[in-house]
Amino acid sequence: MNKHLKRFLIFTAILVLIIALLVCYVLFVVIKQPTKIQDITQAPLNQWNRIELDDTVVSSDGSDYYLLTKKGSSNNVMIYFSGGGANWDEKTADSPITIFNMMQGKYNYFSRIPYYKLATMGGILKDDNPDNPFNDWTIIYVPYTTGDFHIGDNLIEYRDDLSVIHNGKKNVQAALAWTYQNIQNPDKLLIAGESAGGFATAFWTPEISDHYPQTPTYAYIDSSNITTERWPTIIDQTWNADFENTFGYKPQADLIASALEYNLRNYPSITFLQSSTMYDVLLMSFESQLNQTVIDDTSKQAWSSAMKKTLQDLGKYDNYYSFITNEGKTGIQDTTHTISPANSFYTFKANGIPFVEWLSDAVINDAPQSLSD
């Protein structure tokens, strides 16, 4: 063998080995993985754990689905519904969030729980930040991998190499069954969620509240405003949610408003909280896809005006409060998506008041108020 070629092959082999070792180091050391446990009594304080559920749960691509929990030192409990997009037809179903798809501009939903999940859970979910007023709460984190706002019950085969399992309803029901068995009488209960998880928060809060009738309960919806006349068809035909029989009311074009109107009328003892950035670029993108419209300055202003009207109209109820901020600008009429699971939980303000203060005042101090830039 040529001497130079031999050196090149040795060098290449060493380089590949180094890269492999670095990948293993990142996967198994840098990126935290949850510890597997079966019940809350096995959980150490302030450590994320993986809970295996029953055989009814599954992710959209057929991979494993599980619950994440973190035991806090107080008797307060947060149930947090994860966001992560949606799919409703062949095109969107063919765009799960992967590194390869994101390089191609295709990223509609999570079809599995990513191995780096814990690394994405900041903001209100971060327990090692002394500025987090919820860092001593027990957290039940409901991952989202089904593209159906946590409510679907359907298997769709679009073609031989593309099928989608909308199993959101059964995943949530199994997660709640574990929660009810392991969480008995919390002092306070916060049901929260971002994006698709915000819709799920609005949908599932009544059932959860009914299970804990003596517990002061708060529901917080983060960045969940998408309006389309297609919702009733998508929800009951594509996702097969059996929505009215499951939740007690019909879904409307302004989906979050229809859910909150029902909740606010029927659950006056629950404090409902909602937040949005002024020009949420991701929500506008999803609404544009659903309505097959172009995103321009006019449509951006229309989305923002409709969002503000929805939140302001809900303010007629004594148990509803909102937070609208113009922070997080990425353009003249573009703002970032979601507040609670990111560093913006600590930095964003409305009317000069930090979001973290607004939420903690409402939930911990029972002093809610509405704020808007």
mmCIF file of C-alpha atoms in Angstrom:
data_model
loop_
_atom_site.group_PDB
_atom_site.id
_atom_site.type_symbol
_atom_site.label_atom_id
_atom_site.label_comp_id
_atom_site.label_asym_id
_atom_site.label_seq_id
_atom_site.Cartn_x
_atom_site.Cartn_y
_atom_site.Cartn_z
ATOM 1 C CA MET A 1 0.000 0.000 0.000
ATOM 2 C CA ASN A 2 1.232 3.486 -0.832
ATOM 3 C CA LYS A 3 2.811 5.104 2.255
ATOM 4 C CA HIS A 4 0.868 8.348 1.828
ATOM 5 C CA LEU A 5 -2.412 6.497 1.318
ATOM 6 C CA LYS A 6 -1.772 4.441 4.460
ATOM 7 C CA ARG A 7 -1.183 7.600 6.494
ATOM 8 C CA PHE A 8 -4.334 9.152 5.058
ATOM 9 C CA LEU A 9 -6.428 6.111 5.986
ATOM 10 C CA ILE A 10 -5.004 6.050 9.519
ATOM 11 C CA PHE A 11 -5.684 9.763 9.914
ATOM 12 C CA THR A 12 -9.237 9.331 8.594
ATOM 13 C CA ALA A 13 -9.910 6.423 10.961
ATOM 14 C CA ILE A 14 -8.646 8.440 13.937
ATOM 15 C CA LEU A 15 -10.778 11.425 12.890
ATOM 16 C CA VAL A 16 -13.895 9.258 12.563
ATOM 17 C CA LEU A 17 -13.201 7.747 16.003
ATOM 18 C CA ILE A 18 -12.806 11.201 17.561
ATOM 19 C CA ILE A 19 -16.062 12.387 15.981
ATOM 20 C CA ALA A 20 -17.859 9.246 17.191
ATOM 21 C CA LEU A 21 -16.541 9.781 20.722
ATOM 22 C CA LEU A 22 -17.638 13.423 20.631
ATOM 23 C CA VAL A 23 -21.115 12.408 19.473
ATOM 24 C CA CYS A 24 -21.355 9.837 22.275
ATOM 25 C CA TYR A 25 -20.163 12.424 24.786
ATOM 26 C CA VAL A 26 -22.802 14.914 23.656
ATOM 27 C CA LEU A 27 -25.576 12.322 23.611
ATOM 28 C CA PHE A 28 -24.807 10.676 26.937
ATOM 29 C CA VAL A 29 -23.064 13.374 28.999
ATOM 30 C CA VAL A 30 -23.882 16.865 27.751
ATOM 31 C CA ILE A 31 -27.510 16.166 26.817
ATOM 32 C CA LYS A 32 -29.319 15.083 29.952
ATOM 33 C CA GLN A 33 -31.563 12.038 29.848
ATOM 34 C CA PRO A 34 -34.414 11.432 32.314
ATOM 35 C CA THR A 35 -34.200 8.687 34.919
ATOM 36 C CA LYS A 36 -36.790 5.925 34.549
ATOM 37 C CA ILE A 37 -39.141 5.511 37.524
ATOM 38 C CA GLN A 38 -42.636 4.115 38.029
ATOM 39 C CA ASP A 39 -44.238 6.319 40.682
ATOM 40 C CA ILE A 40 -43.686 9.673 42.345
ATOM 41 C CA THR A 41 -42.379 8.126 45.579
ATOM 42 C CA GLN A 42 -39.278 6.944 43.698
ATOM 43 C CA ALA A 43 -38.481 10.414 42.380
ATOM 44 C CA PRO A 44 -35.569 12.403 43.820
ATOM 45 C CA LEU A 45 -36.113 16.145 44.215
ATOM 46 C CA ASN A 46 -35.526 18.431 41.243
ATOM 47 C CA GLN A 47 -34.603 15.718 38.771
ATOM 48 C CA TRP A 48 -36.433 14.909 35.547
ATOM 49 C CA ASN A 49 -37.818 11.391 35.343
ATOM 50 C CA ARG A 50 -39.303 9.254 32.596
ATOM 51 C CA ILE A 51 -42.587 7.484 33.308
ATOM 52 C CA GLU A 52 -43.582 4.506 31.174
ATOM 53 C CA LEU A 53 -47.346 4.487 30.623
ATOM 54 C CA ASP A 54 -49.737 1.738 29.505
ATOM 55 C CA ASP A 55 -49.844 0.133 26.062
ATOM 56 C CA THR A 56 -52.403 2.617 24.698
ATOM 57 C CA VAL A 57 -49.754 5.313 24.212
ATOM 58 C CA VAL A 58 -47.689 5.834 21.077
ATOM 59 C CA SER A 59 -46.092 8.645 19.105
ATOM 60 C CA SER A 60 -47.172 9.634 15.620
ATOM 61 C CA ASP A 61 -44.420 7.638 13.909
ATOM 62 C CA GLY A 62 -44.959 4.564 16.101
ATOM 63 C CA SER A 63 -42.058 5.305 18.462
ATOM 64 C CA ASP A 64 -42.241 5.192 22.260
ATOM 65 C CA TYR A 65 -44.296 7.757 24.133
ATOM 66 C CA TYR A 66 -43.775 8.498 27.816
ATOM 67 C CA LEU A 67 -44.406 11.083 30.519
ATOM 68 C CA LEU A 68 -41.811 13.383 32.083
ATOM 69 C CA THR A 69 -42.003 14.438 35.728
ATOM 70 C CA LYS A 70 -39.987 16.463 38.203
ATOM 71 C CA LYS A 71 -40.718 16.283 41.922
ATOM 72 C CA GLY A 72 -40.612 19.593 43.768
ATOM 73 C CA SER A 73 -40.237 20.361 47.455
ATOM 74 C CA SER A 74 -43.650 22.026 47.806
ATOM 75 C CA ASN A 75 -47.123 20.502 47.525
ATOM 76 C CA ASN A 76 -47.947 22.624 44.486
ATOM 77 C CA VAL A 77 -48.346 20.899 41.113
ATOM 78 C CA MET A 78 -48.041 22.025 37.504
ATOM 79 C CA ILE A 79 -49.363 19.949 34.601
ATOM 80 C CA TYR A 80 -47.668 21.277 31.472
ATOM 81 C CA PHE A 81 -48.782 20.375 27.940
ATOM 82 C CA SER A 82 -45.992 20.583 25.387
ATOM 83 C CA GLY A 83 -46.390 22.279 22.034
ATOM 84 C CA GLY A 84 -44.936 21.138 18.747
ATOM 85 C CA GLY A 85 -46.957 21.969 15.634
ATOM 86 C CA ALA A 86 -49.753 20.085 13.875
ATOM 87 C CA ASN A 87 -50.603 18.166 10.725
ATOM 88 C CA TRP A 88 -53.905 17.865 8.874
ATOM 89 C CA ASP A 89 -53.165 16.616 5.335
ATOM 90 C CA GLU A 90 -50.565 14.686 3.369
ATOM 91 C CA LYS A 91 -48.278 17.672 2.853
ATOM 92 C CA THR A 92 -48.109 18.636 6.527
ATOM 93 C CA ALA A 93 -47.943 14.993 7.638
ATOM 94 C CA ASP A 94 -44.889 14.598 5.418
ATOM 95 C CA SER A 95 -43.092 17.390 7.303
ATOM 96 C CA PRO A 96 -42.152 16.119 10.779
ATOM 97 C CA ILE A 97 -39.536 18.133 12.633
ATOM 98 C CA THR A 98 -36.138 16.569 11.993
ATOM 99 C CA ILE A 99 -32.729 18.124 11.405
ATOM 100 C CA PHE A 100 -32.862 17.053 7.741
ATOM 101 C CA ASN A 101 -36.368 18.440 7.188
ATOM 102 C CA MET A 102 -35.532 21.722 8.898
ATOM 103 C CA MET A 103 -32.657 22.199 6.455
ATOM 104 C CA GLN A 104 -35.274 21.933 3.703
ATOM 105 C CA GLY A 105 -37.746 24.287 5.386
ATOM 106 C CA LYS A 106 -40.154 21.445 6.313
ATOM 107 C CA TYR A 107 -41.077 21.425 10.000
ATOM 108 C CA ASN A 108 -44.760 21.122 10.855
ATOM 109 C CA TYR A 109 -44.852 18.837 13.911
ATOM 110 C CA PHE A 110 -42.918 16.503 16.198
ATOM 111 C CA SER A 111 -43.589 12.856 15.353
ATOM 112 C CA ARG A 112 -41.509 11.496 18.264
ATOM 113 C CA ILE A 113 -39.973 12.700 21.532
ATOM 114 C CA PRO A 114 -36.530 14.034 20.540
ATOM 115 C CA TYR A 115 -33.505 12.717 22.433
ATOM 116 C CA TYR A 116 -32.576 16.302 23.322
ATOM 117 C CA LYS A 117 -36.002 17.099 24.824
ATOM 118 C CA LEU A 118 -34.772 18.076 28.291
ATOM 119 C CA ALA A 119 -32.371 20.594 26.747
ATOM 120 C CA THR A 120 -35.329 22.502 25.257
ATOM 121 C CA MET A 121 -37.247 22.811 28.526
ATOM 122 C CA GLY A 122 -36.294 26.227 29.877
ATOM 123 C CA GLY A 123 -38.264 29.120 31.310
ATOM 124 C CA ILE A 124 -40.939 28.032 33.761
ATOM 125 C CA LEU A 125 -39.691 24.430 33.499
ATOM 126 C CA LYS A 126 -36.164 25.295 34.618
ATOM 127 C CA ASP A 127 -35.604 24.288 38.233
ATOM 128 C CA ASP A 128 -32.025 25.538 38.660
ATOM 129 C CA ASN A 129 -32.848 29.227 38.167
ATOM 130 C CA PRO A 130 -33.357 31.039 41.495
ATOM 131 C CA ASP A 131 -35.490 33.623 39.668
ATOM 132 C CA ASN A 132 -38.090 30.977 38.800
ATOM 133 C CA PRO A 133 -40.923 31.282 41.353
ATOM 134 C CA PHE A 134 -42.176 27.824 40.316
ATOM 135 C CA ASN A 135 -38.884 25.988 40.855
ATOM 136 C CA ASP A 136 -40.200 24.147 43.920
ATOM 137 C CA TRP A 137 -43.356 22.888 42.161
ATOM 138 C CA THR A 138 -43.845 19.292 41.089
ATOM 139 C CA ILE A 139 -44.174 19.245 37.292
ATOM 140 C CA ILE A 140 -46.030 16.704 35.177
ATOM 141 C CA TYR A 141 -44.830 17.350 31.614
ATOM 142 C CA VAL A 142 -47.006 15.896 28.840
ATOM 143 C CA PRO A 143 -44.921 15.555 25.643
ATOM 144 C CA TYR A 144 -46.575 16.167 22.272
ATOM 145 C CA THR A 145 -45.826 13.898 19.327
ATOM 146 C CA THR A 146 -49.134 13.410 17.512
ATOM 147 C CA GLY A 147 -49.841 16.605 15.547
ATOM 148 C CA ASP A 148 -53.424 16.801 16.847
ATOM 149 C CA PHE A 149 -53.441 19.288 19.755
ATOM 150 C CA HIS A 150 -53.426 16.329 22.202
ATOM 151 C CA ILE A 151 -56.979 15.243 21.229
ATOM 152 C CA GLY A 152 -56.812 12.938 18.184
ATOM 153 C CA ASP A 153 -57.746 9.277 17.862
ATOM 154 C CA ASN A 154 -57.079 8.192 14.298
ATOM 155 C CA LEU A 155 -54.685 6.322 12.013
ATOM 156 C CA ILE A 156 -54.295 7.816 8.544
ATOM 157 C CA GLU A 157 -52.369 6.103 5.750
ATOM 158 C CA TYR A 158 -51.673 8.766 3.148
ATOM 159 C CA ARG A 159 -49.506 6.448 1.025
ATOM 160 C CA ASP A 160 -47.457 3.291 1.435
ATOM 161 C CA ASP A 161 -44.515 5.126 3.006
ATOM 162 C CA LEU A 162 -46.475 7.734 4.978
ATOM 163 C CA SER A 163 -48.886 7.064 7.807
ATOM 164 C CA VAL A 164 -49.728 9.160 10.856
ATOM 165 C CA ILE A 165 -50.996 7.983 14.231
ATOM 166 C CA HIS A 166 -53.141 10.686 15.828
ATOM 167 C CA ASN A 167 -53.105 9.310 19.367
ATOM 168 C CA GLY A 168 -53.180 12.516 21.396
ATOM 169 C CA LYS A 169 -56.352 11.712 23.327
ATOM 170 C CA LYS A 170 -55.177 8.314 24.571
ATOM 171 C CA ASN A 171 -51.736 9.690 25.411
ATOM 172 C CA VAL A 172 -53.278 12.422 27.567
ATOM 173 C CA GLN A 173 -55.743 10.039 29.198
ATOM 174 C CA ALA A 174 -52.912 7.686 30.170
ATOM 175 C CA ALA A 175 -50.828 10.609 31.445
ATOM 176 C CA LEU A 176 -53.730 11.873 33.541
ATOM 177 C CA ALA A 177 -54.462 8.382 34.897
ATOM 178 C CA TRP A 178 -50.869 8.218 36.188
ATOM 179 C CA THR A 179 -51.173 11.752 37.577
ATOM 180 C CA TYR A 180 -54.419 11.016 39.423
ATOM 181 C CA GLN A 181 -52.856 7.920 40.983
ATOM 182 C CA ASN A 182 -49.687 9.719 42.091
ATOM 183 C CA ILE A 183 -50.887 13.240 42.925
ATOM 184 C CA GLN A 184 -53.550 13.288 45.608
ATOM 185 C CA ASN A 185 -54.304 16.687 47.168
ATOM 186 C CA PRO A 186 -52.079 19.489 45.869
ATOM 187 C CA ASP A 187 -52.178 22.862 47.602
ATOM 188 C CA LYS A 188 -52.365 24.630 44.236
ATOM 189 C CA LEU A 189 -52.709 23.339 40.677
ATOM 190 C CA LEU A 190 -51.463 25.124 37.563
ATOM 191 C CA ILE A 191 -52.487 23.608 34.220
ATOM 192 C CA ALA A 192 -50.367 25.204 31.508
ATOM 193 C CA GLY A 193 -49.227 24.728 27.945
ATOM 194 C CA GLU A 194 -47.602 26.485 25.028
ATOM 195 C CA SER A 195 -48.712 26.613 21.384
ATOM 196 C CA ALA A 196 -50.501 23.318 20.620
ATOM 197 C CA GLY A 197 -50.197 22.606 24.336
ATOM 198 C CA GLY A 198 -52.062 25.832 25.059
ATOM 199 C CA PHE A 199 -55.039 24.514 23.113
ATOM 200 C CA ALA A 200 -54.748 21.259 25.070
ATOM 201 C CA THR A 201 -54.722 23.222 28.321
ATOM 202 C CA ALA A 202 -58.022 24.847 27.386
ATOM 203 C CA PHE A 203 -59.513 21.498 26.318
ATOM 204 C CA TRP A 204 -58.416 19.332 29.266
ATOM 205 C CA THR A 205 -58.620 21.798 32.181
ATOM 206 C CA PRO A 206 -62.273 20.990 33.039
ATOM 207 C CA GLU A 207 -61.606 17.258 33.418
ATOM 208 C CA ILE A 208 -58.476 17.825 35.484
ATOM 209 C CA SER A 209 -60.221 20.384 37.667
ATOM 210 C CA ASP A 210 -63.128 18.004 38.243
ATOM 211 C CA HIS A 211 -60.666 15.475 39.659
ATOM 212 C CA TYR A 212 -59.285 18.030 42.141
ATOM 213 C CA PRO A 213 -62.444 19.949 43.121
ATOM 214 C CA GLN A 214 -61.007 21.272 46.413
ATOM 215 C CA THR A 215 -57.732 22.533 44.928
ATOM 216 C CA PRO A 216 -57.331 26.176 43.830
ATOM 217 C CA THR A 217 -56.776 25.822 40.087
ATOM 218 C CA TYR A 218 -55.227 28.084 37.464
ATOM 219 C CA ALA A 219 -55.074 27.526 33.697
ATOM 220 C CA TYR A 220 -52.454 29.298 31.603
ATOM 221 C CA ILE A 221 -52.518 29.326 27.771
ATOM 222 C CA ASP A 222 -49.333 30.502 26.042
ATOM 223 C CA SER A 223 -49.409 31.541 22.358
ATOM 224 C CA SER A 224 -52.421 29.621 21.030
ATOM 225 C CA ASN A 225 -54.338 31.798 18.559
ATOM 226 C CA ILE A 226 -55.036 30.240 15.150
ATOM 227 C CA THR A 227 -58.338 30.950 13.419
ATOM 228 C CA THR A 228 -59.711 28.958 10.488
ATOM 229 C CA GLU A 229 -63.113 27.745 9.340
ATOM 230 C CA ARG A 230 -61.442 24.363 8.787
ATOM 231 C CA TRP A 231 -61.119 23.521 12.482
ATOM 232 C CA PRO A 232 -64.390 21.564 12.873
ATOM 233 C CA THR A 233 -63.548 19.336 9.894
ATOM 234 C CA ILE A 234 -59.910 18.815 10.868
ATOM 235 C CA ILE A 235 -60.732 18.107 14.495
ATOM 236 C CA ASP A 236 -63.557 15.632 13.993
ATOM 237 C CA GLN A 237 -62.750 14.082 10.609
ATOM 238 C CA THR A 238 -58.964 14.158 10.242
ATOM 239 C CA TRP A 239 -58.127 13.792 13.930
ATOM 240 C CA ASN A 240 -61.344 11.932 14.852
ATOM 241 C CA ALA A 241 -61.466 13.732 18.191
ATOM 242 C CA ASP A 242 -65.221 13.269 18.763
ATOM 243 C CA PHE A 243 -64.863 16.739 20.192
ATOM 244 C CA GLU A 244 -68.364 17.659 21.386
ATOM 245 C CA ASN A 245 -68.911 14.312 23.115
ATOM 246 C CA THR A 246 -65.476 14.506 24.718
ATOM 247 C CA PHE A 247 -65.401 18.152 25.804
ATOM 248 C CA GLY A 248 -69.041 19.297 25.821
ATOM 249 C CA TYR A 249 -69.106 21.985 23.118
ATOM 250 C CA LYS A 250 -68.562 22.427 19.387
ATOM 251 C CA PRO A 251 -65.234 23.717 18.061
ATOM 252 C CA GLN A 252 -65.450 27.039 16.235
ATOM 253 C CA ALA A 253 -63.228 28.902 13.776
ATOM 254 C CA ASP A 254 -61.681 30.872 16.656
ATOM 255 C CA LEU A 255 -60.874 27.631 18.426
ATOM 256 C CA ILE A 256 -59.219 28.960 21.564
ATOM 257 C CA ALA A 257 -62.010 31.484 22.105
ATOM 258 C CA SER A 258 -64.701 28.806 21.832
ATOM 259 C CA ALA A 259 -62.871 26.637 24.369
ATOM 260 C CA LEU A 260 -62.282 29.470 26.815
ATOM 261 C CA GLU A 261 -65.831 30.826 26.506
ATOM 262 C CA TYR A 262 -67.137 27.417 27.566
ATOM 263 C CA ASN A 263 -64.640 27.104 30.405
ATOM 264 C CA LEU A 264 -65.141 30.622 31.723
ATOM 265 C CA ARG A 265 -68.909 30.210 31.856
ATOM 266 C CA ASN A 266 -68.857 26.777 33.458
ATOM 267 C CA TYR A 267 -65.805 27.017 35.739
ATOM 268 C CA PRO A 268 -65.924 30.450 37.383
ATOM 269 C CA SER A 269 -63.693 29.334 40.266
ATOM 270 C CA ILE A 270 -60.737 28.650 37.937
ATOM 271 C CA THR A 271 -58.450 31.568 37.093
ATOM 272 C CA PHE A 272 -57.739 31.544 33.342
ATOM 273 C CA LEU A 273 -54.612 33.274 32.055
ATOM 274 C CA GLN A 274 -53.475 33.815 28.479
ATOM 275 C CA SER A 275 -50.442 35.386 26.833
ATOM 276 C CA SER A 276 -49.316 36.268 23.325
ATOM 277 C CA THR A 277 -46.651 38.261 21.569
ATOM 278 C CA MET A 278 -47.993 40.993 19.309
ATOM 279 C CA TYR A 279 -47.086 39.485 15.924
ATOM 280 C CA ASP A 280 -46.394 35.812 16.598
ATOM 281 C CA VAL A 281 -44.608 34.791 13.402
ATOM 282 C CA LEU A 282 -45.152 31.048 13.832
ATOM 283 C CA LEU A 283 -48.880 31.285 14.550
ATOM 284 C CA MET A 284 -49.288 33.545 11.529
ATOM 285 C CA SER A 285 -47.463 30.958 9.419
ATOM 286 C CA PHE A 286 -49.736 28.111 10.528
ATOM 287 C CA GLU A 287 -52.857 30.220 10.017
ATOM 288 C CA SER A 288 -51.627 31.105 6.524
ATOM 289 C CA GLN A 289 -51.100 27.416 5.696
ATOM 290 C CA LEU A 290 -54.557 26.489 6.920
ATOM 291 C CA ASN A 291 -56.326 29.329 5.123
ATOM 292 C CA GLN A 292 -54.083 29.209 2.035
ATOM 293 C CA THR A 293 -53.346 32.924 2.241
ATOM 294 C CA VAL A 294 -50.239 35.021 1.728
ATOM 295 C CA ILE A 295 -48.371 36.498 4.690
ATOM 296 C CA ASP A 296 -47.873 40.223 4.138
ATOM 297 C CA ASP A 297 -48.094 43.429 6.174
ATOM 298 C CA THR A 298 -51.885 43.506 5.832
ATOM 299 C CA SER A 299 -52.390 39.911 6.974
ATOM 300 C CA LYS A 300 -49.947 40.376 9.861
ATOM 301 C CA GLN A 301 -51.864 43.383 11.125
ATOM 302 C CA ALA A 302 -55.140 41.502 10.699
ATOM 303 C CA TRP A 303 -53.845 38.556 12.747
ATOM 304 C CA SER A 304 -52.577 40.847 15.505
ATOM 305 C CA SER A 305 -55.842 42.805 15.646
ATOM 306 C CA ALA A 306 -57.903 39.601 15.778
ATOM 307 C CA MET A 307 -55.692 38.157 18.530
ATOM 308 C CA LYS A 308 -56.009 41.302 20.640
ATOM 309 C CA LYS A 309 -59.776 41.412 20.130
ATOM 310 C CA THR A 310 -60.146 37.788 21.230
ATOM 311 C CA LEU A 311 -58.141 38.346 24.408
ATOM 312 C CA GLN A 312 -59.807 41.665 25.183
ATOM 313 C CA ASP A 313 -63.317 40.269 24.605
ATOM 314 C CA LEU A 314 -62.646 37.394 27.003
ATOM 315 C CA GLY A 315 -61.776 40.017 29.596
ATOM 316 C CA LYS A 316 -65.505 40.472 30.212
ATOM 317 C CA TYR A 317 -65.259 37.418 32.475
ATOM 318 C CA ASP A 318 -64.114 38.073 36.031
ATOM 319 C CA ASN A 319 -61.827 35.017 36.050
ATOM 320 C CA TYR A 320 -59.865 35.802 32.855
ATOM 321 C CA TYR A 321 -56.636 37.812 32.523
ATOM 322 C CA SER A 322 -54.254 38.338 29.609
ATOM 323 C CA PHE A 323 -50.702 39.443 28.873
ATOM 324 C CA ILE A 324 -49.868 40.912 25.435
ATOM 325 C CA THR A 325 -46.299 41.994 24.740
ATOM 326 C CA ASN A 326 -44.561 43.621 21.801
ATOM 327 C CA GLU A 327 -41.187 42.203 22.847
ATOM 328 C CA GLY A 328 -39.296 39.542 20.945
ATOM 329 C CA LYS A 329 -39.253 41.446 17.679
ATOM 330 C CA THR A 330 -37.553 39.734 14.753
ATOM 331 C CA GLY A 331 -38.925 42.252 12.242
ATOM 332 C CA ILE A 332 -41.205 45.288 12.055
ATOM 333 C CA GLN A 333 -44.294 43.069 12.299
ATOM 334 C CA ASP A 334 -42.747 39.810 13.525
ATOM 335 C CA THR A 335 -42.372 38.615 17.117
ATOM 336 C CA THR A 336 -41.188 35.334 18.578
ATOM 337 C CA HIS A 337 -43.435 32.400 19.429
ATOM 338 C CA THR A 338 -44.182 31.368 23.050
ATOM 339 C CA ILE A 339 -42.944 32.803 26.333
ATOM 340 C CA SER A 340 -43.187 30.247 29.124
ATOM 341 C CA PRO A 341 -40.670 27.548 28.049
ATOM 342 C CA ALA A 342 -37.880 29.949 27.063
ATOM 343 C CA ASN A 343 -35.669 32.638 28.580
ATOM 344 C CA SER A 344 -38.334 35.172 27.573
ATOM 345 C CA PHE A 345 -40.219 33.881 30.632
ATOM 346 C CA TYR A 346 -37.807 36.053 32.644
ATOM 347 C CA THR A 347 -37.093 38.903 30.219
ATOM 348 C CA PHE A 348 -40.320 39.831 28.404
ATOM 349 C CA LYS A 349 -42.410 42.680 29.785
ATOM 350 C CA ALA A 350 -45.778 44.324 29.139
ATOM 351 C CA ASN A 351 -46.471 47.803 30.474
ATOM 352 C CA GLY A 352 -43.046 47.564 32.104
ATOM 353 C CA ILE A 353 -43.994 44.538 34.225
ATOM 354 C CA PRO A 354 -41.999 41.314 33.673
ATOM 355 C CA PHE A 355 -43.965 38.303 32.509
ATOM 356 C CA VAL A 356 -42.570 36.151 35.318
ATOM 357 C CA GLU A 357 -43.926 38.664 37.831
ATOM 358 C CA TRP A 358 -47.323 38.775 36.089
ATOM 359 C CA LEU A 359 -47.722 34.990 36.181
ATOM 360 C CA SER A 360 -46.422 34.498 39.714
ATOM 361 C CA ASP A 361 -48.633 37.307 41.008
ATOM 362 C CA ALA A 362 -51.658 35.630 39.424
ATOM 363 C CA VAL A 363 -50.940 32.070 40.541
ATOM 364 C CA ILE A 364 -48.851 32.311 43.701
ATOM 365 C CA ASN A 365 -50.112 35.604 45.149
ATOM 366 C CA ASP A 366 -53.684 35.453 43.788
ATOM 367 C CA ALA A 367 -53.332 38.969 42.399
ATOM 368 C CA PRO A 368 -54.092 38.617 38.664
ATOM 369 C CA GLN A 369 -54.289 41.521 36.233
ATOM 370 C CA SER A 370 -54.412 42.090 32.483
ATOM 371 C CA LEU A 371 -51.484 43.833 30.777
ATOM 372 C CA SER A 372 -50.935 44.927 27.174
ATOM 373 C CA ASP A 373 -48.304 46.905 25.291
#
